[in-house]
Short mmCIF file of C-alpha atoms in Angstrom, two decimals:
data_model
loop_
_atom_site.label_atom_id
_atom_site.label_comp_id
_atom_site.label_asym_id
_atom_site.label_seq_id
_atom_site.Cartn_x
_atom_site.Cartn_y
_atom_site.Cartn_z
CA MET A 6 -8.80 10.87 -23.85
CA MET A 7 -6.16 8.59 -22.32
CA VAL A 8 -6.85 4.83 -22.41
CA ALA A 9 -4.30 2.12 -21.60
CA ALA A 10 -3.31 -0.23 -24.39
CA PRO A 11 -5.22 -3.55 -24.17
CA SER A 12 -2.02 -5.56 -23.66
CA VAL A 13 -0.87 -3.65 -20.57
CA ARG A 14 -1.51 -5.43 -17.26
CA GLU A 15 -1.91 -3.23 -14.22
CA ARG A 16 -2.08 -3.77 -10.47
CA LYS A 17 -4.30 -1.95 -8.00
CA PHE A 18 -4.09 -2.27 -4.22
CA LEU A 19 -6.70 -2.08 -1.40
CA PRO A 20 -6.63 -1.99 2.49
CA GLU A 21 -8.80 -2.62 5.61
CA PRO A 22 -7.77 -3.97 9.00
CA VAL A 23 -7.64 -7.72 9.36
CA SER A 24 -9.95 -8.98 12.03
CA GLY A 25 -8.64 -12.48 11.73
CA VAL A 26 -7.52 -15.35 9.57
CA ASP A 27 -8.65 -18.82 10.58
CA ALA A 28 -6.33 -21.67 11.42
CA GLU A 29 -6.85 -23.16 7.94
CA GLY A 30 -5.83 -19.89 6.28
CA VAL A 31 -9.30 -18.83 5.07
CA PHE A 32 -9.85 -15.09 4.80
CA GLU A 33 -12.10 -12.63 2.98
CA GLY A 34 -12.33 -8.99 2.11
CA TYR A 35 -12.64 -6.55 -0.77
CA ALA A 36 -10.03 -6.55 -3.52
CA SER A 37 -11.65 -3.52 -5.20
CA LEU A 38 -14.23 -0.93 -4.18
CA PHE A 39 -16.55 0.62 -6.73
CA GLY A 40 -16.58 4.38 -7.17
CA GLU A 41 -13.49 5.09 -5.03
CA ALA A 42 -10.40 6.69 -6.53
CA ASP A 43 -7.16 4.89 -5.81
CA LEU A 44 -3.81 6.61 -5.34
CA GLY A 45 -3.25 6.50 -9.12
CA LYS A 46 -6.59 8.28 -9.79
CA ASP A 47 -8.30 5.16 -11.18
CA VAL A 48 -11.92 4.44 -10.28
CA VAL A 49 -13.36 0.96 -10.84
CA MET A 50 -16.97 1.11 -11.98
CA PRO A 51 -19.70 -1.42 -11.02
CA GLY A 52 -19.79 -4.30 -13.48
CA ALA A 53 -16.14 -3.87 -14.52
CA PHE A 54 -15.29 -7.47 -13.60
CA ARG A 55 -18.53 -9.13 -14.82
CA ASP A 56 -17.29 -10.49 -18.16
CA SER A 57 -13.92 -11.56 -16.80
CA LEU A 58 -15.50 -13.48 -13.92
CA LYS A 59 -17.92 -15.22 -16.30
CA LYS A 60 -15.02 -16.22 -18.54
CA ARG A 61 -12.48 -17.17 -15.86
CA GLY A 62 -14.27 -17.77 -12.58
CA ALA A 63 -12.42 -17.79 -9.26
CA ALA A 64 -10.45 -20.92 -10.17
CA GLN A 65 -8.54 -19.15 -12.95
CA VAL A 66 -7.69 -15.99 -11.00
CA ARG A 67 -4.39 -16.47 -9.19
CA LEU A 68 -3.76 -15.72 -5.51
CA LEU A 69 -0.25 -14.28 -5.32
CA TRP A 70 2.07 -12.56 -2.85
CA GLN A 71 2.96 -8.97 -3.89
CA HIS A 72 1.96 -9.64 -7.56
CA ASP A 73 4.89 -12.03 -7.98
CA PRO A 74 3.89 -14.83 -10.39
CA ALA A 75 6.67 -16.96 -8.87
CA GLN A 76 4.93 -16.77 -5.47
CA PRO A 77 1.45 -18.32 -5.58
CA ILE A 78 0.25 -18.67 -1.99
CA GLY A 79 -3.15 -20.32 -2.26
CA ARG A 80 -6.37 -20.14 -4.23
CA TRP A 81 -9.50 -18.08 -4.42
CA LEU A 82 -12.61 -19.87 -3.17
CA SER A 83 -14.99 -17.19 -4.42
CA ILE A 84 -14.82 -13.88 -6.23
CA ALA A 85 -17.98 -11.87 -6.85
CA GLU A 86 -19.15 -8.34 -7.47
CA ASP A 87 -21.62 -6.97 -4.96
CA LEU A 88 -22.94 -3.43 -4.46
CA ARG A 89 -19.74 -2.33 -2.68
CA GLY A 90 -17.05 -3.88 -4.86
CA LEU A 91 -15.17 -7.08 -5.63
CA ARG A 92 -15.71 -9.41 -2.66
CA VAL A 93 -13.18 -12.23 -2.34
CA ARG A 94 -12.74 -15.30 -0.19
CA GLY A 95 -9.47 -17.19 -0.34
CA ARG A 96 -7.47 -19.90 1.33
CA LEU A 97 -3.74 -19.73 1.93
CA ASN A 98 -2.00 -23.04 1.15
CA LEU A 99 -0.29 -23.66 4.48
CA ALA A 100 1.86 -26.42 2.94
CA VAL A 101 3.75 -23.58 1.20
CA GLY A 102 6.38 -21.87 3.37
CA ARG A 103 5.66 -18.33 2.11
CA ALA A 104 1.91 -18.85 2.73
CA ARG A 105 2.64 -19.90 6.33
CA ASP A 106 4.68 -16.70 6.79
CA ILE A 107 1.86 -14.58 5.34
CA HIS A 108 -0.69 -16.43 7.46
CA ALA A 109 1.26 -15.49 10.60
CA LEU A 110 1.60 -11.87 9.44
CA MET A 111 -2.12 -11.63 8.61
CA ARG A 112 -3.12 -13.06 11.97
CA ASP A 113 -0.85 -10.53 13.66
CA GLY A 114 -2.35 -7.66 11.64
CA ALA A 115 0.99 -6.82 9.98
CA VAL A 116 -0.25 -7.55 6.42
CA ASP A 117 -3.81 -6.94 5.25
CA GLY A 118 -3.74 -5.28 1.83
CA LEU A 119 -5.33 -6.67 -1.32
CA SER A 120 -4.46 -5.64 -4.85
CA ILE A 121 -5.78 -6.56 -8.28
CA GLY A 122 -3.75 -7.40 -11.38
CA PHE A 123 -5.69 -6.79 -14.59
CA ARG A 124 -5.72 -5.66 -18.20
CA VAL A 125 -7.87 -2.66 -19.10
CA GLU A 126 -10.43 -3.45 -21.77
CA ARG A 127 -12.46 -0.25 -21.56
CA ALA A 128 -11.86 3.00 -19.68
CA ARG A 129 -12.64 6.68 -20.05
CA ALA A 130 -10.70 9.65 -18.80
CA GLU A 131 -12.32 12.64 -17.11
CA ARG A 132 -10.35 15.75 -17.96
CA PRO A 133 -11.69 18.04 -15.23
CA THR A 134 -10.92 15.60 -12.39
CA GLY A 135 -7.99 13.69 -13.88
CA LEU A 136 -9.71 10.43 -12.95
CA ARG A 137 -9.79 7.37 -15.18
CA ARG A 138 -13.05 5.39 -14.99
CA LEU A 139 -12.33 1.68 -15.45
CA GLU A 140 -15.45 0.19 -17.05
CA ARG A 141 -14.29 -3.27 -18.15
CA LEU A 142 -11.29 -5.16 -16.78
CA ASP A 143 -9.77 -8.55 -17.51
CA LEU A 144 -8.87 -9.80 -14.01
CA TRP A 145 -5.74 -11.99 -13.92
CA GLU A 146 -4.75 -12.12 -10.28
CA ILE A 147 -5.41 -10.75 -6.83
CA SER A 148 -2.49 -10.41 -4.44
CA VAL A 149 -2.04 -10.07 -0.73
CA VAL A 150 0.18 -6.99 -0.43
CA THR A 151 1.82 -4.76 2.13
CA PHE A 152 0.77 -1.45 0.55
CA PRO A 153 -2.44 -1.43 -1.51
CA MET A 154 -3.04 1.25 -4.14
CA LEU A 155 -6.67 1.54 -3.01
CA PRO A 156 -6.52 2.20 0.73
CA GLY A 157 -9.94 0.57 1.31
CA ALA A 158 -9.04 -2.77 -0.32
CA ARG A 159 -8.18 -5.04 2.57
CA VAL A 160 -8.67 -8.38 4.19
CA GLU A 161 -11.61 -7.91 6.52
CA THR A 162 -12.16 -11.21 8.23
CA VAL A 163 -10.70 -14.58 8.63
CA LYS A 164 -13.41 -17.17 8.85
CA GLN A 165 -13.53 -18.80 12.25
CA ALA A 166 -17.15 -19.82 12.82
CA ALA A 167 -17.86 -23.49 12.33
CA PRO A 168 -20.63 -24.32 9.83
CA LYS A 169 -22.75 -25.83 12.65
CA LEU A 170 -22.62 -22.52 14.51
CA ALA A 171 -23.80 -20.58 11.43
CA THR A 172 -26.68 -23.04 10.95
CA HIS A 173 -27.64 -22.69 14.61
CA ILE A 174 -27.63 -18.87 14.39
CA ARG A 175 -29.82 -18.93 11.26
CA SER A 176 -32.36 -21.33 12.78
CA THR A 177 -32.51 -19.30 15.98
CA ALA A 178 -33.05 -16.09 14.00
CA VAL A 179 -35.89 -17.73 12.07
CA ARG A 180 -37.57 -18.82 15.31
CA LEU A 181 -37.15 -15.38 16.92
CA PHE A 182 -38.24 -13.24 14.00
CA SER A 183 -40.91 -15.42 12.30
#
């Protein structure tokens, strides 16, 4: 059974086409997808981030460019596990030159990958398949990247709807379907 040493930090990447990033730099997507093997044959299991998110929360997980700790580009507004994977919502800090560059590239669709930086706390290897099941991870950072290790980990949307519009849609839906 092959398990990474607890002190080794790893990075995993994810993609999906960007449908937009708002003018303030807010975007969201999936940084990890449960049950899908990445290009390195790692599979993140549901609940793998639970303890780390309780301990750290979104505020203590860094938003970086290409996993470079010298290039923070914003902050995570929310990070949560759902049935599909690790759903993230972040804001690029447009006062930072690199973040402005990335914002332009994301809006153009040239950059849309997401990748996680973590330390393995518990994993199990599957000899017949060669897969490593990642059961508990200590999440340190999530990066915007050019080439994600997990092809499905990508920025999906850039928030553009005003809060008043969302409220109006909800109230209309309640009236129509109640």
